[in-house]
Amino acid sequence: MLNTISKHCPLQLLILMIICFMLNSATAEALTYNVVNFGAKPNSKMDSTNAFLSVWSKACASTNPTAIYVPKGQFMLASSIIFKGPCANKAISIAIDGTLVAPSDYRVIGNAINWLHFESVNGISIRGGVLDGQGTALWDCKNSGKSNCPTGATTLAFSNSQNIVINGLTSINSQMFHIVFNGCQNVKTQGVKVIADGNSPNTDGIHVQMSSHVTILYSNIRTGDDCVSIGPGTTNLWIENIACGPGHGISIGSLGKDMNEPGVQNVTVKTVTFTGTQNGVRIKSWGRPSNGFVRDILFQSAIMVNVQNPIVIDQNYCPDNKDCPGQASGVKISDVTYQDIHGTSATQVAVKFDCSSSYPCSGIRLKDVRLTYKNQVAEASCNHAGGAALGSVQPESCF
């Protein structure tokens, strides 16, 4: 039949071949794996870890763009999981309509660094879904002062990865940090929700370190530690449209734990509302020698609602005042701008710059700042800090 067509109807044969090619291409592009088809059981106490690992193995090995789908329901992932790359393709999308649940016994993953860990991946996107770290029992253990509590696992971590997109993900009750980017490039997170009690220890919402070109947008973070924490080696970070509280604010640091430590540079934090937080915008470093630095930072358009320390630089950081180094911080802080920051302080000192005696802060700029305490003018405190106040600044600058 085809021979007859090829002799008398070459155009029809060409059209037939094109249609077949298009159908094959469409099939390749629409490759979707449902975790249920690999043995995952929704709303069951059965562990679905192996099913998720099987799906990942299949998707990672595919040379075509691949989608992983998690349908509605709760899926128990009862051990720490590493989704390893590099993969054969650079376009794996993960759509989650359900909830991934960690084991209720915190000891099962409590000594693992991460619960869900993506390592050396490129081109991963995660849309939707809820990650339930079930960390409340571990928080209770830590808050009780017991010495045998495990450190706890980060809920979702990316390391040595690039081109990551997270949209509409919710993380609740993480044992430790909720989301971590370590050694990553070109990351965009948007519409993320983080939910944990205000007394949950070490539950940073989003932590970024050793990473560049990270964007965090339109997110709501309520937790017991920093809403966003920015570690050593972070450059070109953009944070915008964030609701933070309860929590410890948005913090650069802590820095200066190590002598040889990469610095933090080119960070923008804008359009953030802090509600009832311990801090607003904060830079913190330990009081010990270090070659680290912080420079080219912009905090812009922030609203403070009953915040204990709205603007703070603390270069004698020492939580709980235990085993404090008691030395001058080696971290050099320069060119930090605070612009259009308004609201209320829960303490009389609304602006506090406690900088290093060996390397004083320089190039600090306050522009259009108005912070009050109990409907009265608040105070500012400076120690080894130099800069300028521009426009209307209340409390009055202490430079």
Coordinates of C-alpha atoms in Angstrom, one line a residue:
M1 CA 0.0 0.0 0.0
L2 CA 2.8 2.4 1.0
N3 CA 4.7 1.5 -2.1
T4 CA 1.7 2.4 -4.2
I5 CA 1.3 5.7 -2.4
S6 CA 5.0 6.5 -2.7
K7 CA 4.8 5.9 -6.5
H8 CA 1.7 7.8 -7.2
C9 CA 1.1 10.1 -4.2
P10 CA 4.4 11.4 -2.9
L11 CA 2.6 14.4 -1.3
Q12 CA 0.2 12.2 0.7
L13 CA 3.2 10.1 1.9
L14 CA 5.0 13.3 3.1
I15 CA 1.9 14.5 4.9
L16 CA 1.4 11.0 6.6
M17 CA 5.1 11.1 7.7
I18 CA 4.7 14.6 9.1
I19 CA 1.5 13.6 11.1
C20 CA 3.3 10.6 12.6
F21 CA 6.3 12.7 13.6
M22 CA 4.0 15.3 15.2
L23 CA 2.1 12.6 17.1
N24 CA 5.3 11.0 18.4
S25 CA 6.7 14.4 19.4
A26 CA 3.5 15.4 21.3
T27 CA 3.6 12.1 23.1
A28 CA 7.2 12.7 24.1
E29 CA 6.5 16.2 25.3
A30 CA 3.5 15.2 27.4
L31 CA 5.2 12.5 29.4
T32 CA 3.5 12.5 32.8
Y33 CA 4.0 10.1 35.7
N34 CA 1.4 9.8 38.5
V35 CA 2.9 8.6 41.8
V36 CA -0.1 6.4 42.4
N37 CA 0.7 4.3 39.4
F38 CA 4.1 3.6 41.0
G39 CA 2.5 2.3 44.2
A40 CA 2.0 5.5 46.3
K41 CA -1.1 5.1 48.5
P42 CA -3.1 8.2 49.4
N43 CA -4.7 8.5 52.8
S44 CA -2.9 5.5 54.0
K45 CA -0.3 4.7 56.7
M46 CA 1.7 2.9 54.1
D47 CA 5.1 4.5 53.3
S48 CA 5.1 5.9 49.8
T49 CA 8.9 6.6 49.8
N50 CA 9.8 3.9 47.3
A51 CA 7.1 5.0 44.9
F52 CA 8.3 8.6 44.9
L53 CA 11.9 7.4 44.4
S54 CA 10.8 5.2 41.5
V55 CA 8.9 8.1 39.8
W56 CA 12.0 10.3 40.3
S57 CA 14.3 7.7 38.7
K58 CA 12.0 7.4 35.7
A59 CA 11.6 11.2 35.3
C60 CA 15.3 11.9 35.8
A61 CA 16.4 9.3 33.2
S62 CA 14.0 10.6 30.5
T63 CA 15.6 12.7 27.8
N64 CA 12.3 14.5 27.2
P65 CA 10.6 17.0 29.5
T66 CA 8.7 15.2 32.2
A67 CA 5.9 15.9 34.7
I68 CA 5.4 14.2 38.0
Y69 CA 1.9 14.4 39.4
V70 CA 0.8 13.9 43.1
P71 CA -3.0 13.8 43.3
K72 CA -5.2 14.8 46.2
G73 CA -4.8 13.0 49.5
Q74 CA -2.1 12.5 52.1
F75 CA 1.0 10.6 51.2
M76 CA 3.2 9.3 54.0
L77 CA 7.0 9.7 53.3
A78 CA 8.4 8.0 56.3
S79 CA 12.1 8.5 55.7
S80 CA 14.5 11.2 54.4
I81 CA 14.6 11.2 50.6
I82 CA 17.3 12.4 48.2
F83 CA 16.2 13.2 44.7
K84 CA 19.6 13.0 43.0
G85 CA 20.8 14.6 39.8
P86 CA 22.1 15.4 37.3
C87 CA 19.2 14.3 35.1
A88 CA 19.1 13.5 31.4
N89 CA 16.7 16.4 30.9
K90 CA 16.4 19.9 32.3
A91 CA 12.7 20.2 32.5
I92 CA 11.0 18.2 35.3
S93 CA 7.8 19.7 36.7
I94 CA 6.2 18.4 39.9
A95 CA 2.6 19.3 40.4
I96 CA 1.2 18.5 43.9
D97 CA -2.5 18.6 44.6
G98 CA -2.0 16.6 47.8
T99 CA -0.1 16.7 51.1
L100 CA 3.2 15.0 51.8
V101 CA 3.5 13.9 55.4
A102 CA 6.6 13.3 57.5
P103 CA 6.6 10.6 60.2
S104 CA 4.9 11.6 63.4
D105 CA 7.8 10.2 65.4
Y106 CA 10.4 12.9 65.1
R107 CA 13.2 10.5 65.9
V108 CA 12.8 8.8 62.5
I109 CA 14.2 11.7 60.5
G110 CA 15.3 13.9 63.4
N111 CA 19.0 13.3 62.8
A112 CA 18.8 13.5 59.1
I113 CA 19.8 16.9 57.7
N114 CA 16.9 17.1 55.3
W115 CA 13.6 15.3 54.8
L116 CA 13.1 16.1 51.1
H117 CA 16.4 16.9 49.4
F118 CA 17.0 17.8 45.7
E119 CA 20.7 17.5 44.9
S120 CA 22.5 18.6 41.7
V121 CA 19.4 19.2 39.7
N122 CA 18.7 21.6 36.8
G123 CA 15.4 22.9 35.6
I124 CA 13.0 21.7 38.4
S125 CA 9.7 23.3 39.1
I126 CA 7.3 22.6 42.0
R127 CA 3.7 23.8 41.8
G128 CA 1.2 23.7 44.7
G129 CA 1.0 21.1 47.4
V130 CA 1.5 21.0 51.2
L131 CA 4.5 19.6 53.0
D132 CA 3.7 18.6 56.6
G133 CA 6.9 18.2 58.7
Q134 CA 5.0 17.2 61.8
G135 CA 7.6 18.9 63.9
T136 CA 5.5 19.9 66.9
A137 CA 6.6 17.1 69.2
L138 CA 10.3 17.9 68.5
W139 CA 9.7 21.6 69.3
D140 CA 8.2 20.5 72.6
C141 CA 11.3 18.4 73.3
K142 CA 13.6 21.3 72.6
N143 CA 11.5 23.8 74.5
S144 CA 11.5 21.5 77.5
G145 CA 15.3 21.8 77.8
K146 CA 16.0 18.1 77.3
S147 CA 19.5 17.4 76.1
N148 CA 18.7 14.3 73.9
C149 CA 16.5 16.0 71.4
P150 CA 17.7 15.5 67.8
T151 CA 18.5 18.6 65.7
G152 CA 15.6 18.1 63.4
A153 CA 15.4 17.9 59.6
T154 CA 14.8 20.7 57.1
T155 CA 11.6 20.0 55.2
L156 CA 12.7 20.9 51.6
A157 CA 16.3 21.5 50.5
F158 CA 18.0 22.2 47.2
S159 CA 21.8 22.0 47.0
N160 CA 24.2 22.6 44.1
S161 CA 21.2 23.1 41.8
Q162 CA 20.1 25.7 39.3
N163 CA 17.0 27.0 37.4
I164 CA 14.6 26.2 40.2
V165 CA 11.0 27.4 40.3
I166 CA 8.6 27.0 43.3
N167 CA 5.1 28.3 43.0
G168 CA 2.2 28.1 45.5
L169 CA 3.9 25.6 47.9
T170 CA 2.8 25.4 51.6
S171 CA 5.2 24.2 54.3
I172 CA 3.7 23.5 57.8
N173 CA 5.3 22.5 61.1
S174 CA 8.8 21.8 59.9
Q175 CA 11.2 20.2 62.4
M176 CA 13.9 22.7 61.5
F177 CA 14.2 25.0 58.5
H178 CA 11.3 24.9 56.1
I179 CA 13.0 25.6 52.7
V180 CA 16.7 25.9 52.1
F181 CA 18.7 26.9 49.0
N182 CA 22.4 26.0 49.4
G183 CA 24.8 26.5 46.5
C184 CA 22.1 27.3 44.0
Q185 CA 21.7 29.7 41.0
N186 CA 18.7 31.1 39.3
V187 CA 15.9 30.4 41.8
K188 CA 12.4 31.8 41.8
T189 CA 9.9 31.2 44.6
Q190 CA 6.5 32.8 44.5
G191 CA 3.3 32.4 46.5
V192 CA 5.0 30.3 49.2
K193 CA 3.2 29.9 52.6
V194 CA 5.1 28.9 55.7
I195 CA 3.1 28.1 58.9
A196 CA 4.6 27.2 62.3
D197 CA 4.0 28.4 65.8
G198 CA 5.8 31.5 67.1
N199 CA 7.6 29.3 69.7
S200 CA 8.9 26.7 67.2
P201 CA 12.7 26.8 67.5
N202 CA 15.0 27.1 64.5
T203 CA 12.2 26.9 62.0
D204 CA 13.5 29.5 59.5
G205 CA 11.0 30.0 56.7
I206 CA 13.4 30.3 53.7
H207 CA 17.1 30.1 54.2
V208 CA 19.6 31.1 51.4
Q209 CA 23.3 30.6 51.4
M210 CA 26.2 30.2 48.9
S211 CA 23.6 31.0 46.2
S212 CA 23.1 33.7 43.6
H213 CA 20.2 35.2 41.6
V214 CA 17.5 34.1 44.0
T215 CA 14.1 35.8 44.0
I216 CA 11.5 35.4 46.7
L217 CA 8.1 37.0 45.9
Y218 CA 4.6 37.3 47.3
S219 CA 5.0 34.9 50.2
N220 CA 3.4 34.7 53.7
I221 CA 5.7 33.4 56.4
R222 CA 4.6 32.7 60.0
T223 CA 7.2 30.9 62.0
G224 CA 9.3 30.7 65.2
D225 CA 12.6 32.0 63.7
D226 CA 13.7 34.1 60.8
C227 CA 11.1 34.5 58.1
V228 CA 14.0 34.7 55.6
S229 CA 17.6 34.1 56.7
I230 CA 20.5 35.0 54.5
G231 CA 23.7 33.1 55.0
P232 CA 27.3 33.4 53.8
G233 CA 28.0 33.5 50.1
T234 CA 24.6 35.0 49.1
T235 CA 24.7 37.4 46.2
N236 CA 22.1 39.0 44.0
L237 CA 19.1 38.2 46.2
W238 CA 15.7 39.9 45.6
I239 CA 12.9 39.7 48.3
E240 CA 9.7 41.5 47.6
N241 CA 6.0 41.5 48.8
I242 CA 6.4 39.4 52.0
A243 CA 4.2 39.2 55.0
C244 CA 6.3 38.2 58.0
G245 CA 5.1 37.4 61.5
P246 CA 5.2 35.9 63.9
G247 CA 9.0 35.3 63.6
H248 CA 12.4 36.9 64.0
G249 CA 12.2 39.1 60.9
I250 CA 14.4 39.0 57.8
S251 CA 18.0 38.5 58.8
I252 CA 21.3 38.6 57.1
G253 CA 23.3 36.2 59.2
S254 CA 24.3 35.0 61.5
L255 CA 27.7 35.6 59.9
G256 CA 31.2 35.3 61.2
K257 CA 31.1 31.8 62.6
D258 CA 34.2 30.9 60.6
M259 CA 37.4 32.8 59.9
N260 CA 37.3 32.2 56.2
E261 CA 33.7 33.0 55.1
P262 CA 32.4 34.3 51.8
G263 CA 30.5 37.6 52.1
V264 CA 26.9 38.7 51.4
Q265 CA 26.4 41.3 48.6
N266 CA 23.7 43.0 46.5
V267 CA 20.6 42.1 48.5
T268 CA 17.3 43.9 48.1
V269 CA 14.4 43.5 50.5
K270 CA 11.3 45.6 49.7
T271 CA 7.6 45.9 50.3
V272 CA 7.5 43.8 53.5
T273 CA 5.1 43.9 56.4
F274 CA 6.4 42.7 59.8
T275 CA 3.7 42.0 62.4
G276 CA 4.6 41.3 66.0
T277 CA 8.0 40.0 65.1
Q278 CA 11.1 40.0 67.3
N279 CA 13.0 41.9 64.6
G280 CA 12.3 43.7 61.4
V281 CA 15.3 44.0 59.1
R282 CA 18.4 42.7 60.8
I283 CA 22.1 42.1 60.1
K284 CA 23.8 39.8 62.7
S285 CA 27.3 38.5 63.2
W286 CA 29.2 36.8 65.9
G287 CA 31.9 38.7 67.9
R288 CA 34.9 36.9 66.6
P289 CA 37.6 37.3 63.8
S290 CA 36.3 36.7 60.3
N291 CA 37.1 37.9 56.8
G292 CA 33.4 38.0 55.9
F293 CA 31.5 41.1 54.7
V294 CA 28.1 42.6 54.0
R295 CA 27.7 45.3 51.4
D296 CA 25.3 46.8 48.9
I297 CA 22.1 46.1 50.8
L298 CA 18.8 47.9 50.3
F299 CA 15.9 47.6 52.8
Q300 CA 13.0 49.5 51.2
S301 CA 9.3 50.1 51.8
A302 CA 8.8 48.2 55.0
I303 CA 5.9 48.5 57.5
M304 CA 6.5 47.6 61.1
V305 CA 3.6 46.6 63.3
N306 CA 4.6 46.3 67.0
V307 CA 8.1 45.0 66.2
Q308 CA 10.6 44.7 69.0
N309 CA 13.7 45.7 67.0
P310 CA 12.5 47.3 63.7
I311 CA 16.0 48.2 62.4
V312 CA 19.0 46.4 63.9
I313 CA 22.6 45.6 63.2
D314 CA 24.0 43.3 65.9
Q315 CA 27.7 42.4 65.6
N316 CA 27.8 40.9 69.1
Y317 CA 25.2 38.2 68.2
C318 CA 25.1 35.5 70.9
P319 CA 21.7 33.8 71.4
D320 CA 20.8 33.2 75.0
N321 CA 24.2 34.8 76.0
K322 CA 25.8 31.3 76.2
D323 CA 29.5 30.7 75.3
C324 CA 29.8 34.1 73.7
P325 CA 33.1 34.7 71.9
G326 CA 33.4 38.3 73.4
Q327 CA 35.7 39.5 70.7
A328 CA 35.4 42.2 68.0
S329 CA 33.6 40.9 64.9
G330 CA 35.7 40.8 61.7
V331 CA 32.6 41.0 59.4
K332 CA 32.8 44.3 57.5
I333 CA 29.4 46.0 57.0
S334 CA 29.1 48.8 54.5
D335 CA 26.7 50.5 52.1
V336 CA 23.4 49.6 53.7
T337 CA 20.4 51.7 52.9
Y338 CA 17.1 51.8 54.9
Q339 CA 14.5 53.7 52.9
D340 CA 10.8 54.3 53.4
I341 CA 10.4 52.4 56.6
H342 CA 7.4 53.2 58.8
G343 CA 5.4 51.8 61.7
T344 CA 5.6 51.0 65.4
S345 CA 8.2 49.6 67.7
A346 CA 7.4 47.5 70.7
T347 CA 10.5 48.8 72.4
Q348 CA 11.8 52.4 72.9
V349 CA 15.0 51.8 70.9
A350 CA 13.6 51.4 67.3
V351 CA 16.9 51.7 65.5
K352 CA 20.0 50.0 66.9
F353 CA 23.4 49.8 65.2
D354 CA 25.8 47.8 67.4
C355 CA 28.8 47.4 65.1
S356 CA 32.3 46.0 65.3
S357 CA 34.9 48.1 67.3
S358 CA 37.6 46.8 64.9
Y359 CA 35.6 47.3 61.7
P360 CA 32.9 50.0 62.2
C361 CA 29.9 50.0 60.0
S362 CA 30.2 52.5 57.2
G363 CA 28.0 54.0 54.5
I364 CA 24.8 53.4 56.5
R365 CA 22.0 55.5 55.0
L366 CA 18.6 56.3 56.5
K367 CA 16.0 57.8 54.1
D368 CA 12.4 58.7 55.0
V369 CA 12.2 56.6 58.2
R370 CA 9.4 57.1 60.7
L371 CA 9.1 54.7 63.7
T372 CA 7.2 55.4 66.9
Y373 CA 7.0 53.8 70.3
K374 CA 3.6 54.0 72.2
N375 CA 2.6 57.0 70.0
Q376 CA 5.8 58.8 71.0
V377 CA 9.1 59.5 69.3
A378 CA 11.3 56.4 69.5
E379 CA 15.1 56.3 70.1
A380 CA 18.1 55.4 68.0
S381 CA 21.3 53.9 69.3
C382 CA 24.7 53.8 67.5
N383 CA 27.9 52.1 68.5
H384 CA 30.8 52.2 66.0
A385 CA 28.5 53.1 63.1
G386 CA 28.9 55.8 60.5
G387 CA 26.5 57.1 57.9
A388 CA 23.9 59.7 57.0
A389 CA 20.3 60.6 57.4
L390 CA 18.4 61.9 54.4
G391 CA 14.9 63.3 54.3
S392 CA 12.6 62.9 57.3
V393 CA 14.1 60.5 59.8
Q394 CA 12.5 59.6 63.1
P395 CA 13.9 58.6 65.5
E396 CA 16.6 61.2 65.0
S397 CA 19.8 59.7 63.6
C398 CA 22.5 58.8 66.1
F399 CA 25.4 59.1 63.5

